[in-house]
């Protein structure tokens, strides 16, 4: 189904991102995987090649660094012309996220990873999808972006924001045959959630 198409998966070195990358590989997608750990990325890349991905690139990058995300998008567009599927999966959790505890500087870093980086990558990669009238953007949010918990207010704020961004982008991009989906998983046993 995805043969000849490039897909970018952020946070592709473990957890949900790894599972998404393997599912895309089984559909013969070519993959660009990004995360901070080169070792994890190379391990997932090998799994994806074995599962059917014709090409897999790994890019170490920190999703809290806007310049790194700009560089990644520019590199992929220059090399491949278009990313057909963008999976905004990478995210972080801050310590202490209620209105009464935690560090607002950590919250800000989390909001960059969980909200503004998906916004940035969408803005950088969606125009090429619109030009080709083909593409998909998949934002991995959380059930906490729909049903908040009191002790996770900062995380909920980021995920509510991602849900709103996704719904708005859907309205803008669907006219150009670019699909935008927001997935809100419950608690998943990964290294992020424990």
CSV table of C-alpha atoms in Angstrom, one decimal:
chain,number,residue,atom,x,y,z
A,1,UNK,CA,0.0,0.0,0.0
A,2,UNK,CA,2.9,2.4,0.7
A,3,UNK,CA,5.4,1.2,-1.8
A,4,UNK,CA,7.5,4.0,-3.1
A,5,UNK,CA,6.4,6.4,-0.4
A,6,UNK,CA,8.5,7.9,2.4
A,7,UNK,CA,7.2,8.0,5.9
A,8,UNK,CA,8.8,9.9,8.9
A,9,UNK,CA,8.2,8.5,12.3
A,10,UNK,CA,9.4,10.6,15.2
A,11,UNK,CA,10.3,8.7,18.4
A,12,UNK,CA,10.8,5.7,16.1
A,13,UNK,CA,13.4,4.0,18.3
A,14,UNK,CA,11.1,2.3,20.8
A,15,UNK,CA,7.5,1.9,22.2
A,16,UNK,CA,4.6,3.0,20.0
A,17,UNK,CA,7.0,4.6,17.4
A,18,UNK,CA,8.7,1.2,16.9
A,19,UNK,CA,5.4,-0.5,16.5
A,20,UNK,CA,4.2,2.1,14.0
A,21,UNK,CA,7.4,1.8,12.0
A,22,UNK,CA,7.1,-2.0,11.8
A,23,UNK,CA,3.5,-1.7,10.6
A,24,UNK,CA,4.5,0.8,7.9
A,25,UNK,CA,7.4,-1.5,6.9
A,26,UNK,CA,5.0,-4.4,6.4
A,27,UNK,CA,3.2,-2.1,3.8
A,28,UNK,CA,6.5,-1.6,2.0
A,29,UNK,CA,7.0,2.0,3.0
A,30,UNK,CA,10.5,3.6,3.0
A,31,UNK,CA,11.2,4.9,6.4
A,32,UNK,CA,12.9,7.8,8.0
A,33,UNK,CA,13.1,7.2,11.8
A,34,UNK,CA,14.2,9.8,14.3
A,35,UNK,CA,15.0,9.6,18.0
A,36,UNK,CA,17.9,10.5,20.3
A,37,UNK,CA,19.4,7.0,20.6
A,38,UNK,CA,21.3,5.8,17.5
A,39,UNK,CA,21.5,2.3,19.0
A,40,UNK,CA,17.7,2.0,19.3
A,41,UNK,CA,17.2,3.5,15.9
A,42,UNK,CA,19.6,1.1,14.2
A,43,UNK,CA,17.9,-1.9,15.9
A,44,UNK,CA,14.5,-0.8,14.8
A,45,UNK,CA,15.8,-0.1,11.3
A,46,UNK,CA,17.1,-3.7,11.0
A,47,UNK,CA,13.7,-5.0,12.1
A,48,UNK,CA,11.9,-2.8,9.6
A,49,UNK,CA,14.1,-4.0,6.7
A,50,UNK,CA,13.4,-7.6,7.7
A,51,UNK,CA,9.6,-6.7,7.8
A,52,UNK,CA,9.6,-5.4,4.2
A,53,UNK,CA,10.8,-1.7,4.2
A,54,UNK,CA,12.9,-1.2,1.0
A,55,UNK,CA,14.9,1.7,2.6
A,56,UNK,CA,15.3,2.9,6.1
A,57,UNK,CA,17.2,6.0,7.2
A,58,UNK,CA,17.9,6.9,10.8
A,59,UNK,CA,18.4,10.4,12.0
A,60,UNK,CA,19.4,11.2,15.6
A,61,UNK,CA,17.7,14.4,16.7
A,62,UNK,CA,16.1,15.9,19.8
A,63,UNK,CA,12.5,16.9,19.3
A,64,UNK,CA,12.8,19.7,21.8
A,65,UNK,CA,15.3,21.4,19.5
A,66,UNK,CA,13.5,23.5,16.8
A,67,UNK,CA,16.7,23.9,14.7
A,68,UNK,CA,17.2,20.1,14.6
A,69,UNK,CA,13.6,19.6,13.4
A,70,UNK,CA,14.0,22.3,10.7
A,71,UNK,CA,17.2,20.6,9.6
A,72,UNK,CA,15.6,17.2,9.5
A,73,UNK,CA,12.6,18.4,7.5
A,74,UNK,CA,14.9,20.3,5.0
A,75,UNK,CA,17.1,17.2,4.6
A,76,UNK,CA,14.2,14.9,3.9
A,77,UNK,CA,12.5,17.3,1.4
A,78,UNK,CA,15.8,17.9,-0.4
A,79,UNK,CA,16.6,14.2,-0.7
A,80,UNK,CA,13.1,12.7,-1.3
A,81,UNK,CA,11.0,15.7,-2.5
A,82,UNK,CA,8.1,14.8,-0.2
A,83,UNK,CA,7.3,12.8,2.9
A,84,UNK,CA,4.0,11.1,2.2
A,85,UNK,CA,3.3,10.1,5.8
A,86,UNK,CA,4.3,12.1,8.9
A,87,UNK,CA,3.8,10.3,12.2
A,88,UNK,CA,4.2,12.8,15.1
A,89,UNK,CA,4.8,10.2,17.8
A,90,UNK,CA,7.8,11.5,19.9
A,91,UNK,CA,6.9,13.0,23.3
A,92,UNK,CA,8.2,13.5,26.8
A,93,UNK,CA,6.7,13.6,30.3
A,94,UNK,CA,7.7,16.2,32.8
A,95,UNK,CA,8.0,15.5,36.5
A,96,UNK,CA,5.2,17.1,38.5
A,97,UNK,CA,2.5,18.3,36.2
A,98,UNK,CA,-0.3,19.5,38.4
A,99,UNK,CA,-1.2,23.1,39.1
A,100,UNK,CA,0.5,22.8,42.5
A,101,UNK,CA,3.8,21.1,41.7
A,102,UNK,CA,6.4,20.7,39.1
A,103,UNK,CA,8.8,23.0,37.2
A,104,UNK,CA,7.3,25.3,34.5
A,105,UNK,CA,10.5,25.1,32.6
A,106,UNK,CA,10.2,21.4,32.3
A,107,UNK,CA,6.6,21.9,31.2
A,108,UNK,CA,7.7,24.2,28.5
A,109,UNK,CA,10.2,21.6,27.2
A,110,UNK,CA,7.4,19.0,27.2
A,111,UNK,CA,5.0,21.3,25.3
A,112,UNK,CA,7.7,21.8,22.7
A,113,UNK,CA,8.1,18.0,22.2
A,114,UNK,CA,4.5,17.1,22.5
A,115,UNK,CA,2.8,20.0,20.7
A,116,UNK,CA,5.0,22.6,18.9
A,117,UNK,CA,7.3,20.1,17.2
A,118,UNK,CA,4.3,18.3,15.6
A,119,UNK,CA,3.0,21.7,14.6
A,120,UNK,CA,6.4,22.7,13.2
A,121,UNK,CA,6.9,19.4,11.2
A,122,UNK,CA,3.4,19.7,9.8
A,123,UNK,CA,4.0,23.2,8.6
A,124,UNK,CA,7.3,22.2,7.0
A,125,UNK,CA,6.2,19.0,5.4
A,126,UNK,CA,2.5,19.5,4.6
A,127,UNK,CA,3.0,21.9,1.6
A,128,UNK,CA,4.7,19.2,-0.5
A,129,UNK,CA,1.8,16.8,0.4
A,130,UNK,CA,-0.7,19.5,-0.7
A,131,UNK,CA,1.2,20.1,-3.9
A,132,UNK,CA,1.1,16.3,-4.8
A,133,UNK,CA,-2.5,16.1,-3.5
A,134,UNK,CA,-1.6,13.0,-1.4
A,135,UNK,CA,-0.4,12.5,2.1
A,136,UNK,CA,-1.3,11.6,5.7
A,137,UNK,CA,-0.4,13.2,9.0
A,138,UNK,CA,-0.8,11.0,12.1
A,139,UNK,CA,-0.6,12.7,15.5
A,140,UNK,CA,-0.2,10.4,18.5
A,141,UNK,CA,-1.9,12.2,21.3
A,142,UNK,CA,-3.3,10.6,24.5
A,143,UNK,CA,-6.6,9.8,26.1
A,144,UNK,CA,-5.5,12.7,28.4
A,145,UNK,CA,-6.1,15.0,25.5
A,146,UNK,CA,-9.8,14.1,25.7
A,147,UNK,CA,-10.4,13.2,29.4
A,148,UNK,CA,-8.0,15.0,31.7
A,149,UNK,CA,-6.6,13.8,35.1
A,150,UNK,CA,-6.0,16.5,37.7
A,151,UNK,CA,-2.4,15.5,38.5
A,152,UNK,CA,-1.3,15.7,34.9
A,153,UNK,CA,-2.5,19.2,34.0
A,154,UNK,CA,0.6,20.3,32.0
A,155,UNK,CA,0.6,17.1,29.9
A,156,UNK,CA,-3.1,17.3,29.4
A,157,UNK,CA,-2.7,20.9,28.1
A,158,UNK,CA,-0.1,19.8,25.5
A,159,UNK,CA,-2.3,16.9,24.4
A,160,UNK,CA,-5.5,19.0,24.2
A,161,UNK,CA,-3.5,21.4,22.1
A,162,UNK,CA,-2.4,18.6,19.8
A,163,UNK,CA,-6.0,17.4,19.4
A,164,UNK,CA,-7.1,20.9,18.5
A,165,UNK,CA,-4.2,21.4,16.1
A,166,UNK,CA,-5.1,18.0,14.4
A,167,UNK,CA,-8.8,18.9,14.1
A,168,UNK,CA,-8.0,22.3,12.6
A,169,UNK,CA,-5.4,20.8,10.2
A,170,UNK,CA,-8.0,18.2,9.1
A,171,UNK,CA,-10.3,21.0,8.0
A,172,UNK,CA,-7.5,22.8,6.1
A,173,UNK,CA,-5.8,19.9,4.4
A,174,UNK,CA,-8.6,17.5,3.5
A,175,UNK,CA,-9.5,19.6,0.5
A,176,UNK,CA,-6.1,18.7,-0.9
A,177,UNK,CA,-6.5,14.9,-0.2
A,178,UNK,CA,-4.1,15.1,2.8
A,179,UNK,CA,-5.6,13.2,5.7
A,180,UNK,CA,-5.0,14.2,9.3
A,181,UNK,CA,-5.7,11.8,12.1
A,182,UNK,CA,-5.2,12.2,15.9
A,183,UNK,CA,-4.9,9.0,17.8
A,184,UNK,CA,-5.6,9.1,21.6
A,185,UNK,CA,-4.2,5.9,23.1
A,186,UNK,CA,-4.8,5.1,26.8
A,187,UNK,CA,-1.9,4.3,29.1
A,188,UNK,CA,0.5,2.0,27.2
A,189,UNK,CA,3.3,0.1,28.9
A,190,UNK,CA,6.4,1.8,27.4
A,191,UNK,CA,9.5,3.3,28.9
A,192,UNK,CA,7.8,6.7,28.8
A,193,UNK,CA,4.8,5.6,30.9
A,194,UNK,CA,6.4,2.8,32.9
